[in-house]
Coordinates of N, CA and C in Angstrom, one line a residue:
Chain P
T25 N 112.1 122.3 87.5 CA 111.5 120.9 87.6 C 111.9 120.1 86.5
Q26 N 112.5 118.9 86.8 CA 112.9 118.0 85.7 C 111.6 117.3 85.2
L27 N 111.5 117.2 83.9 CA 110.4 116.5 83.2 C 111.0 115.5 82.3
L28 N 110.3 114.3 82.2 CA 110.7 113.3 81.2 C 109.4 113.1 80.4
E29 N 109.5 113.5 79.2 CA 108.4 113.4 78.3 C 108.6 112.1 77.4
Q30 N 107.5 111.3 77.4 CA 107.6 110.1 76.6 C 106.7 110.2 75.4
S31 N 107.1 109.7 74.3 CA 106.3 109.6 73.1 C 106.5 108.3 72.4
P32 N 105.4 107.8 71.7 CA 104.1 108.4 71.8 C 103.4 108.0 73.2
Q33 N 102.3 108.6 73.4 CA 101.5 108.3 74.7 C 100.9 107.0 74.6
F34 N 100.3 106.7 73.4 CA 99.6 105.5 73.1 C 100.1 104.9 71.8
L35 N 100.2 103.6 71.8 CA 100.6 102.9 70.5 C 99.8 101.6 70.5
S36 N 99.1 101.4 69.3 CA 98.4 100.2 69.1 C 98.9 99.5 67.8
I37 N 99.5 98.4 67.9 CA 100.1 97.8 66.7 C 99.7 96.3 66.6
Q38 N 100.0 95.7 65.5 CA 99.8 94.3 65.3 C 101.0 93.5 65.7
E39 N 100.8 92.3 66.0 CA 101.9 91.3 66.4 C 102.9 91.3 65.2
G40 N 104.2 91.3 65.5 CA 105.2 91.2 64.5 C 105.7 92.6 64.0
E41 N 105.1 93.7 64.4 CA 105.6 95.0 64.0 C 106.7 95.4 64.9
N42 N 107.5 96.4 64.4 CA 108.5 97.0 65.2 C 108.0 98.3 65.7
L43 N 108.6 98.8 66.9 CA 108.2 100.1 67.4 C 109.3 100.7 68.2
T44 N 109.3 102.0 68.4 CA 110.2 102.7 69.2 C 109.5 103.7 70.1
V45 N 109.9 103.7 71.3 CA 109.3 104.6 72.3 C 110.5 105.6 72.8
Y46 N 110.1 106.8 72.9 CA 111.2 107.8 73.2 C 110.9 108.5 74.5
C47 N 112.0 108.8 75.2 CA 112.0 109.4 76.5 C 112.9 110.6 76.5
N48 N 112.4 111.8 76.6 CA 113.2 113.0 76.3 C 113.1 114.0 77.5
S49 N 114.2 114.7 77.7 CA 114.3 115.7 78.8 C 115.3 116.8 78.4
S50 N 115.2 117.9 79.0 CA 116.2 118.9 78.8 C 117.3 118.8 79.9
S51 N 117.0 117.9 80.9 CA 117.9 117.7 82.0 C 118.8 116.5 81.8
V52 N 120.0 116.6 82.4 CA 120.9 115.5 82.4 C 120.7 114.5 83.5
F53 N 120.7 113.2 83.3 CA 120.5 112.2 84.3 C 121.8 111.4 84.5
S54 N 122.1 111.0 85.7 CA 123.2 110.1 85.9 C 122.9 108.7 85.5
S55 N 121.7 108.3 85.5 CA 121.3 107.0 85.0 C 119.8 107.0 84.6
L56 N 119.4 106.0 83.9 CA 118.0 106.0 83.4 C 117.5 104.6 83.4
Q57 N 116.3 104.4 83.9 CA 115.7 103.0 83.9 C 114.5 103.0 83.0
W58 N 114.2 101.8 82.6 CA 112.9 101.5 81.9 C 112.2 100.4 82.7
Y59 N 110.9 100.7 82.9 CA 110.0 99.8 83.6 C 108.9 99.4 82.7
R60 N 108.3 98.2 82.9 CA 107.1 97.8 82.2 C 106.0 97.5 83.3
Q61 N 104.8 98.0 83.1 CA 103.8 97.8 84.1 C 102.6 97.1 83.4
E62 N 102.2 96.0 83.9 CA 101.0 95.3 83.3 C 99.8 95.7 84.2
P63 N 98.6 95.6 83.6 CA 97.4 96.0 84.3 C 97.3 95.3 85.7
G64 N 97.0 96.1 86.7 CA 96.8 95.6 88.0 C 98.1 95.2 88.7
E65 N 99.2 95.5 88.2 CA 100.5 95.1 88.8 C 101.4 96.3 89.0
G66 N 102.5 96.1 89.7 CA 103.4 97.2 89.9 C 104.4 97.2 88.7
P67 N 105.1 98.3 88.5 CA 106.1 98.4 87.5 C 107.3 97.4 87.8
V68 N 107.8 96.8 86.7 CA 108.9 95.9 86.8 C 110.1 96.5 86.1
L69 N 111.2 96.5 86.7 CA 112.4 97.0 86.1 C 112.9 96.2 85.0
L70 N 113.1 96.8 83.8 CA 113.6 96.1 82.6 C 115.1 96.3 82.5
V71 N 115.6 97.5 82.6 CA 117.0 97.8 82.4 C 117.4 99.1 83.0
T72 N 118.7 99.2 83.3 CA 119.3 100.5 83.7 C 120.5 100.8 82.8
V73 N 120.5 102.0 82.3 CA 121.6 102.5 81.5 C 122.3 103.7 82.2
V74 N 123.6 103.7 82.2 CA 124.3 104.7 83.0 C 125.3 105.5 82.2
T75 N 125.8 105.0 81.0 CA 126.8 105.7 80.3 C 126.2 106.3 79.0
G76 N 126.5 107.6 78.7 CA 126.1 108.2 77.5 C 126.4 107.4 76.3
G77 N 125.4 107.1 75.4 CA 125.6 106.3 74.2 C 125.5 104.8 74.4
E78 N 125.2 104.5 75.7 CA 125.2 103.0 76.0 C 124.0 102.4 75.3
V79 N 124.2 101.2 74.8 CA 123.1 100.4 74.2 C 123.0 99.0 74.9
K80 N 121.8 98.7 75.4 CA 121.6 97.4 76.0 C 120.5 96.6 75.3
K81 N 120.7 95.3 75.2 CA 119.7 94.5 74.5 C 119.2 93.5 75.5
L82 N 117.9 93.3 75.5 CA 117.2 92.3 76.3 C 116.3 91.6 75.4
K83 N 116.7 90.5 74.8 CA 116.0 89.7 73.9 C 115.6 90.6 72.7
R84 N 114.3 90.9 72.5 CA 113.8 91.7 71.4 C 113.7 93.2 71.7
L85 N 114.2 93.5 72.9 CA 114.1 94.9 73.4 C 115.5 95.5 73.3
T86 N 115.7 96.7 72.7 CA 117.0 97.4 72.6 C 116.8 98.8 73.3
F87 N 117.6 99.1 74.2 CA 117.6 100.3 75.0 C 118.8 101.1 74.7
Q88 N 118.6 102.4 74.5 CA 119.8 103.3 74.2 C 119.7 104.5 75.1
F89 N 120.8 104.9 75.6 CA 120.9 106.2 76.4 C 121.6 107.2 75.5
G90 N 121.0 108.4 75.4 CA 121.6 109.4 74.6 C 123.0 109.8 75.0
D91 N 123.7 110.3 74.0 CA 125.1 110.7 74.2 C 125.2 111.7 75.4
A92 N 124.3 112.6 75.4 CA 124.3 113.7 76.4 C 123.6 113.3 77.7
R93 N 123.1 112.1 77.8 CA 122.4 111.6 78.9 C 121.1 112.4 79.3
K94 N 120.5 112.9 78.2 CA 119.2 113.6 78.4 C 118.0 112.9 77.8
D95 N 118.3 111.8 77.1 CA 117.2 111.1 76.4 C 117.5 109.6 76.3
S96 N 116.5 108.9 76.0 CA 116.6 107.4 75.8 C 115.6 106.9 74.9
S97 N 115.8 105.8 74.3 CA 114.8 105.1 73.5 C 114.7 103.6 73.8
L98 N 113.6 103.1 73.5 CA 113.3 101.7 73.7 C 112.8 101.2 72.3
H99 N 113.4 100.2 71.7 CA 113.0 99.7 70.4 C 112.6 98.2 70.7
I100 N 111.4 97.9 70.2 CA 111.0 96.5 70.3 C 110.9 95.9 68.9
T101 N 111.5 94.8 68.7 CA 111.5 94.1 67.4 C 110.4 93.0 67.4
A102 N 109.7 92.9 66.4 CA 108.7 91.8 66.2 C 107.8 91.7 67.5
A103 N 107.1 92.8 67.8 CA 106.3 92.8 69.0 C 105.3 91.7 69.2
Q104 N 105.1 91.2 70.4 CA 104.2 90.2 70.7 C 103.2 90.6 71.7
P105 N 102.0 90.0 71.8 CA 101.0 90.4 72.7 C 101.5 90.5 74.1
G106 N 102.4 89.7 74.5 CA 103.0 89.7 75.8 C 103.8 91.0 76.1
D107 N 104.0 91.8 75.1 CA 104.7 93.1 75.3 C 103.7 94.2 75.7
T108 N 102.5 93.9 75.7 CA 101.4 94.9 76.0 C 101.6 95.4 77.4
G109 N 101.5 96.7 77.6 CA 101.7 97.2 79.0 C 102.0 98.7 78.9
L110 N 102.2 99.2 80.1 CA 102.6 100.7 80.2 C 104.1 100.7 80.4
Y111 N 104.8 101.4 79.5 CA 106.3 101.5 79.6 C 106.6 102.9 80.2
L112 N 107.4 102.8 81.2 CA 107.8 104.0 82.0 C 109.4 104.2 82.0
C113 N 109.8 105.3 81.6 CA 111.3 105.6 81.8 C 111.4 106.4 83.1
A114 N 112.5 106.3 83.7 CA 112.8 107.1 85.0 C 114.3 107.5 85.0
G115 N 114.5 108.7 85.3 CA 115.9 109.2 85.3 C 116.3 109.6 86.7
L116 N 117.5 109.3 87.1 CA 118.1 109.7 88.4 C 118.9 111.0 88.2
T117 N 118.5 112.0 88.9 CA 119.2 113.3 88.8 C 120.5 113.3 89.7
G118 N 121.2 114.4 89.5 CA 122.4 114.5 90.3 C 122.2 114.7 91.7
F119 N 120.9 115.0 92.1 CA 120.6 115.2 93.5 C 119.9 113.9 94.0
Q120 N 120.1 112.8 93.4 CA 119.6 111.5 93.8 C 118.1 111.5 93.8
K121 N 117.5 112.3 92.9 CA 116.0 112.3 92.8 C 115.6 111.5 91.6
L122 N 114.7 110.6 91.7 CA 114.2 109.8 90.6 C 113.0 110.4 90.0
V123 N 113.1 110.7 88.7 CA 112.0 111.4 88.0 C 111.4 110.4 87.0
F124 N 110.1 110.1 87.1 CA 109.4 109.2 86.2 C 108.9 109.9 85.0
G125 N 108.9 109.2 83.8 CA 108.3 109.8 82.6 C 106.8 109.7 82.6
T126 N 106.2 110.3 81.6 CA 104.8 110.4 81.5 C 104.1 109.0 81.0
G127 N 104.9 108.1 80.5 CA 104.4 106.8 80.2 C 104.0 106.6 78.8
T128 N 104.2 105.4 78.2 CA 103.7 105.0 76.9 C 102.9 103.7 77.1
R129 N 101.6 103.8 76.7 CA 100.8 102.6 76.8 C 100.8 101.9 75.5
L130 N 101.3 100.6 75.5 CA 101.4 99.8 74.3 C 100.4 98.7 74.3
L131 N 99.7 98.5 73.1 CA 98.8 97.4 72.9 C 99.2 96.7 71.7
V132 N 99.5 95.4 71.8 CA 99.9 94.6 70.7 C 98.8 93.5 70.5
S133 N 98.2 93.6 69.3 CA 97.1 92.7 69.0 C 97.6 91.5 68.2
P134 N 97.0 90.3 68.5 CA 97.4 89.1 67.7 C 97.1 89.2 66.3
Chain C
D4 N 108.1 87.9 91.3 CA 107.9 88.5 92.6 C 109.0 89.4 93.0
S5 N 108.7 90.7 93.3 CA 109.7 91.7 93.5 C 110.3 91.6 95.0
G6 N 109.5 90.9 95.8 CA 110.0 90.8 97.2 C 109.4 91.9 98.1
V7 N 108.6 92.8 97.5 CA 108.0 93.9 98.2 C 106.5 93.5 98.4
T8 N 106.1 93.6 99.6 CA 104.7 93.1 100.0 C 103.9 94.3 100.4
Q9 N 102.7 94.4 99.8 CA 101.8 95.5 100.1 C 100.4 94.9 100.5
T10 N 99.9 95.5 101.6 CA 98.5 95.1 102.0 C 97.7 96.3 102.4
P11 N 96.4 96.4 102.2 CA 95.6 95.3 101.5 C 95.8 95.5 100.0
K12 N 95.4 94.6 99.2 CA 95.4 94.7 97.8 C 94.3 95.6 97.3
H13 N 93.2 95.5 97.9 CA 92.0 96.2 97.6 C 91.3 96.8 98.8
L14 N 90.8 98.0 98.7 CA 90.2 98.7 99.8 C 89.1 99.6 99.3
I15 N 87.9 99.4 99.8 CA 86.8 100.3 99.5 C 86.3 101.0 100.7
T16 N 86.2 102.3 100.7 CA 85.8 103.0 101.8 C 85.0 104.2 101.4
A17 N 84.5 105.0 102.4 CA 83.6 106.1 102.1 C 84.4 107.4 102.3
T18 N 83.9 108.5 101.7 CA 84.5 109.8 101.9 C 84.5 110.2 103.4
G19 N 85.6 110.9 103.7 CA 85.8 111.3 105.1 C 86.4 110.3 106.0
Q20 N 86.6 109.1 105.5 CA 87.2 108.0 106.3 C 88.7 108.1 106.3
R21 N 89.4 107.2 107.1 CA 90.8 107.1 107.2 C 91.2 105.7 106.9
V22 N 92.3 105.5 106.2 CA 92.8 104.2 105.9 C 94.3 104.1 106.1
T23 N 94.8 103.0 106.3 CA 96.3 102.8 106.4 C 96.7 101.7 105.5
L24 N 97.7 102.0 104.6 CA 98.3 101.0 103.7 C 99.7 100.6 104.3
R25 N 100.0 99.3 104.1 CA 101.2 98.8 104.7 C 102.1 98.3 103.6
C26 N 103.4 98.4 103.9 CA 104.4 98.0 102.9 C 105.6 97.3 103.6
S27 N 106.0 96.1 103.2 CA 107.2 95.5 103.7 C 108.2 95.5 102.6
P28 N 109.3 96.1 102.7 CA 110.3 96.2 101.6 C 111.0 94.9 101.4
R29 N 111.8 94.8 100.3 CA 112.6 93.6 100.1 C 113.6 93.5 101.3
S30 N 113.9 92.2 101.6 CA 114.8 91.9 102.7 C 116.2 92.7 102.5
G31 N 116.5 93.5 103.4 CA 117.8 94.2 103.4 C 117.7 95.6 102.8
D32 N 116.6 95.9 102.1 CA 116.4 97.3 101.6 C 116.1 98.3 102.6
L33 N 116.8 99.4 102.6 CA 116.6 100.4 103.7 C 115.6 101.5 103.2
S34 N 115.5 101.7 101.9 CA 114.7 102.8 101.4 C 113.3 102.3 101.0
V35 N 112.3 103.1 101.3 CA 110.9 102.8 100.9 C 110.4 104.1 100.3
Y36 N 109.7 103.9 99.2 CA 109.1 105.0 98.4 C 107.6 104.7 98.3
W37 N 106.8 105.8 98.3 CA 105.4 105.7 98.1 C 105.0 106.5 96.8
Y38 N 104.2 105.9 96.0 CA 103.7 106.5 94.7 C 102.2 106.4 94.6
Q39 N 101.6 107.3 94.0 CA 100.2 107.3 93.7 C 100.0 107.2 92.2
Q40 N 99.1 106.4 91.7 CA 98.9 106.3 90.3 C 97.4 106.3 90.1
S41 N 96.9 107.4 89.5 CA 95.5 107.5 89.2 C 95.2 106.9 87.8
L42 N 93.9 106.7 87.5 CA 93.6 106.0 86.3 C 94.3 106.7 85.1
D43 N 94.9 105.8 84.3 CA 95.5 106.3 83.0 C 96.6 107.4 83.2
Q44 N 97.2 107.5 84.4 CA 98.2 108.5 84.6 C 99.5 107.8 85.1
G45 N 100.5 108.5 85.0 CA 101.8 108.0 85.5 C 101.9 108.0 87.0
L46 N 103.2 107.7 87.4 CA 103.4 107.6 88.8 C 103.7 109.0 89.5
Q47 N 103.0 109.3 90.5 CA 103.2 110.5 91.2 C 103.9 110.2 92.5
F48 N 105.1 110.7 92.7 CA 105.9 110.5 93.9 C 105.3 111.2 95.1
L49 N 105.2 110.4 96.2 CA 104.6 111.0 97.4 C 105.7 111.3 98.4
I50 N 106.4 110.2 98.8 CA 107.4 110.4 99.9 C 108.4 109.2 99.9
Q51 N 109.6 109.5 100.5 CA 110.6 108.5 100.6 C 111.1 108.4 102.0
Y52 N 111.4 107.3 102.5 CA 112.0 107.1 103.8 C 113.3 106.3 103.6
Y53 N 114.3 106.6 104.4 CA 115.5 105.8 104.4 C 115.9 105.5 105.9
N54 N 115.8 104.2 106.2 CA 116.2 103.7 107.5 C 115.5 104.4 108.6
G55 N 114.2 104.7 108.4 CA 113.4 105.3 109.4 C 113.2 106.8 109.4
E56 N 114.0 107.4 108.5 CA 114.0 108.9 108.5 C 113.4 109.3 107.1
E57 N 112.6 110.4 107.2 CA 112.1 110.9 105.9 C 113.2 111.5 105.1
R58 N 113.3 111.1 103.8 CA 114.4 111.5 103.0 C 114.0 112.5 101.9
A59 N 112.8 112.3 101.4 CA 112.3 113.2 100.3 C 110.8 113.3 100.3
K60 N 110.3 114.4 99.9 CA 108.9 114.6 99.9 C 108.5 115.1 98.5
G61 N 107.4 114.5 98.0 CA 106.9 114.9 96.7 C 105.6 115.6 96.9
N62 N 104.6 115.2 96.0 CA 103.3 115.9 96.0 C 102.4 115.2 97.0
I63 N 102.8 115.2 98.2 CA 101.9 114.5 99.2 C 101.0 115.5 99.9
L64 N 99.7 115.2 100.0 CA 98.8 116.1 100.6 C 99.0 116.1 102.1
E65 N 98.5 117.2 102.7 CA 98.6 117.3 104.2 C 97.8 116.3 104.9
R66 N 96.7 115.8 104.2 CA 95.9 114.8 104.8 C 96.5 113.4 104.8
F67 N 97.7 113.3 104.1 CA 98.4 112.0 104.0 C 99.6 112.1 104.9
S68 N 100.0 111.0 105.5 CA 101.2 110.9 106.3 C 101.8 109.5 106.1
A69 N 103.1 109.4 106.4 CA 103.7 108.1 106.3 C 104.8 108.0 107.4
Q70 N 105.2 106.8 107.7 CA 106.3 106.6 108.6 C 107.0 105.2 108.2
Q71 N 108.2 105.1 108.6 CA 108.9 103.8 108.5 C 109.4 103.4 109.9
F72 N 109.1 102.2 110.2 CA 109.3 101.6 111.5 C 110.7 101.0 111.6
P73 N 111.1 100.7 112.9 CA 112.5 100.1 113.1 C 112.7 98.8 112.3
D74 N 111.6 98.1 112.1 CA 111.8 96.8 111.3 C 111.8 97.1 109.8
L75 N 111.7 98.4 109.4 CA 111.8 98.9 108.0 C 110.5 98.8 107.3
H76 N 109.4 98.2 107.9 CA 108.2 98.3 107.1 C 107.6 99.7 107.2
S77 N 106.8 100.1 106.3 CA 106.3 101.4 106.2 C 104.8 101.4 106.1
E78 N 104.2 102.5 106.6 CA 102.7 102.7 106.5 C 102.4 104.0 105.9
L79 N 101.4 104.1 105.1 CA 100.9 105.3 104.5 C 99.5 105.5 105.0
N80 N 99.3 106.6 105.7 CA 98.0 106.9 106.3 C 97.3 108.0 105.5
L81 N 96.1 107.7 105.1 CA 95.3 108.6 104.2 C 94.0 109.0 105.0
S82 N 93.8 110.2 105.3 CA 92.7 110.6 106.1 C 91.8 111.6 105.4
S83 N 90.6 111.8 106.0 CA 89.6 112.7 105.4 C 89.5 112.4 103.9
L84 N 89.3 111.2 103.5 CA 89.3 110.8 102.2 C 88.3 111.4 101.3
E85 N 88.7 111.7 100.1 CA 87.9 112.4 99.1 C 87.8 111.4 97.9
L86 N 86.8 111.7 97.0 CA 86.6 110.8 95.8 C 87.9 110.8 95.0
G87 N 88.5 111.9 94.9 CA 89.7 112.0 94.1 C 90.9 111.3 94.6
D88 N 90.8 110.7 95.8 CA 91.9 110.0 96.3 C 91.9 108.5 95.8
S89 N 90.8 108.1 95.1 CA 90.8 106.8 94.6 C 91.9 106.6 93.6
A90 N 92.7 105.6 93.8 CA 93.9 105.4 93.0 C 94.6 104.1 93.4
L91 N 95.6 103.8 92.6 CA 96.5 102.7 93.0 C 97.7 103.4 93.8
Y92 N 98.0 102.8 94.9 CA 99.1 103.3 95.7 C 100.2 102.2 95.7
F93 N 101.4 102.6 95.3 CA 102.5 101.7 95.2 C 103.6 102.0 96.2
C94 N 104.1 101.0 96.7 CA 105.3 101.1 97.5 C 106.5 100.5 96.7
A95 N 107.6 101.1 96.9 CA 108.8 100.5 96.2 C 110.0 100.6 97.2
S96 N 110.9 99.7 97.0 CA 112.1 99.7 97.9 C 113.4 99.7 97.0
S97 N 114.4 100.2 97.6 CA 115.7 100.1 97.0 C 116.8 99.8 98.1
S98 N 117.9 99.4 97.6 CA 118.9 98.9 98.5 C 119.8 99.9 99.1
R99 N 119.9 101.0 98.4 CA 120.9 102.0 98.9 C 120.7 103.4 98.3
T100 N 121.4 104.3 98.8 CA 121.4 105.7 98.2 C 122.9 106.1 98.2
G101 N 123.2 107.3 97.7 CA 124.5 107.7 97.7 C 125.4 107.2 96.6
T102 N 126.7 107.2 96.8 CA 127.6 106.8 95.7 C 127.3 105.4 95.2
G103 N 127.3 105.3 93.9 CA 127.0 104.0 93.3 C 125.6 103.7 93.1
Y104 N 124.7 104.4 93.7 CA 123.2 104.2 93.5 C 122.8 104.6 92.1
T105 N 122.1 103.7 91.4 CA 121.7 104.1 90.0 C 120.2 104.1 89.8
G106 N 119.5 104.1 90.9 CA 118.1 104.5 90.9 C 117.1 103.3 90.8
E107 N 117.5 102.1 90.8 CA 116.6 101.0 90.5 C 115.6 100.9 91.7
L108 N 114.3 100.7 91.4 CA 113.3 100.5 92.4 C 112.6 99.2 92.2
F109 N 112.2 98.5 93.2 CA 111.5 97.3 93.2 C 110.1 97.6 93.8
F110 N 109.1 97.4 93.0 CA 107.7 97.8 93.3 C 106.9 96.6 93.8
G111 N 106.0 96.9 94.8 CA 105.0 96.0 95.2 C 103.9 95.9 94.2
E112 N 102.9 95.1 94.4 CA 101.7 95.0 93.5 C 100.7 96.1 93.7
G113 N 100.8 96.9 94.7 CA 100.0 98.0 94.9 C 98.7 97.7 95.7
S114 N 98.2 98.8 96.2 CA 96.9 98.8 97.0 C 95.9 99.6 96.2
R115 N 94.8 99.0 95.8 CA 93.8 99.8 95.0 C 92.8 100.3 96.0
L116 N 92.8 101.7 96.1 CA 91.8 102.3 97.0 C 90.7 102.9 96.2
T117 N 89.5 102.6 96.6 CA 88.3 103.1 96.0 C 87.5 103.9 97.1
V118 N 87.3 105.2 96.9 CA 86.5 106.0 97.8 C 85.2 106.3 97.2
L119 N 84.1 105.9 97.9 CA 82.8 106.0 97.4 C 82.0 107.2 98.1

C-alpha cells in the first residue's frame, strides 16, 4: 500500500513567516500534485510536478519534486492569512492510482 | 469555480435512512471520483467511474453504491446510515486516463452529510 506522509500535521504561524511542508513516501510516483482546501470547500489544485528535481513557483509558493520522485516539498514565503487551509499532496502511481497524503493544516494569524 | 457541481450541499438525516448524493462533472470530463472526508481527516477514496464503467474501488462500504449515467453525471447512494457516516462527500472529475494523464482532479464543493 502506497502511503504519502505529510509533515508537519499542523502548523500555526504569524503573518510574514516562512514555512515548508513535506510530503514523503517510499514509493515512486509518475507525477505529484498539491492541493489547498479551505474550510467548507473542496480541494483546489495548485500545481502538478512530473519530473524528478522539478521546481515550480506560484507567486510566494515554491514546489519541488524529489530527484527520485518519492517526495515533494512546498515552501511558502512571507505567509499571509489567505494561505490558511489544509494542504494535500497527491501522487499518481504507475498503475494510474492517485494516492492522497495525510494533509497539513496551516493557520496563519495576522 | 471548478465546474463540478454537487447536490445537495447539506443533508441531515437519521440513522437507518438512505440518501443519494449527485455529481455533475466538468463539461467533457469522463472520469468521476468519490471521496469521503471525516472531521479533521484526509480524503478517503471511495470509487471511480470512467465513461459509465466502474474503474477503481477504494474503501467503499457494502452499504454504499454508486453509478455513472450516460450523460456522465454520477450518484452515490448511502444506505442503512450510521452515525459514523457523517462526513463531507466530495466528487471530483478529470478529463482522461491512460498515457499523458498526470492525475489532476477538479473537486466539487462537497455534500455535508449529518446522521443523527
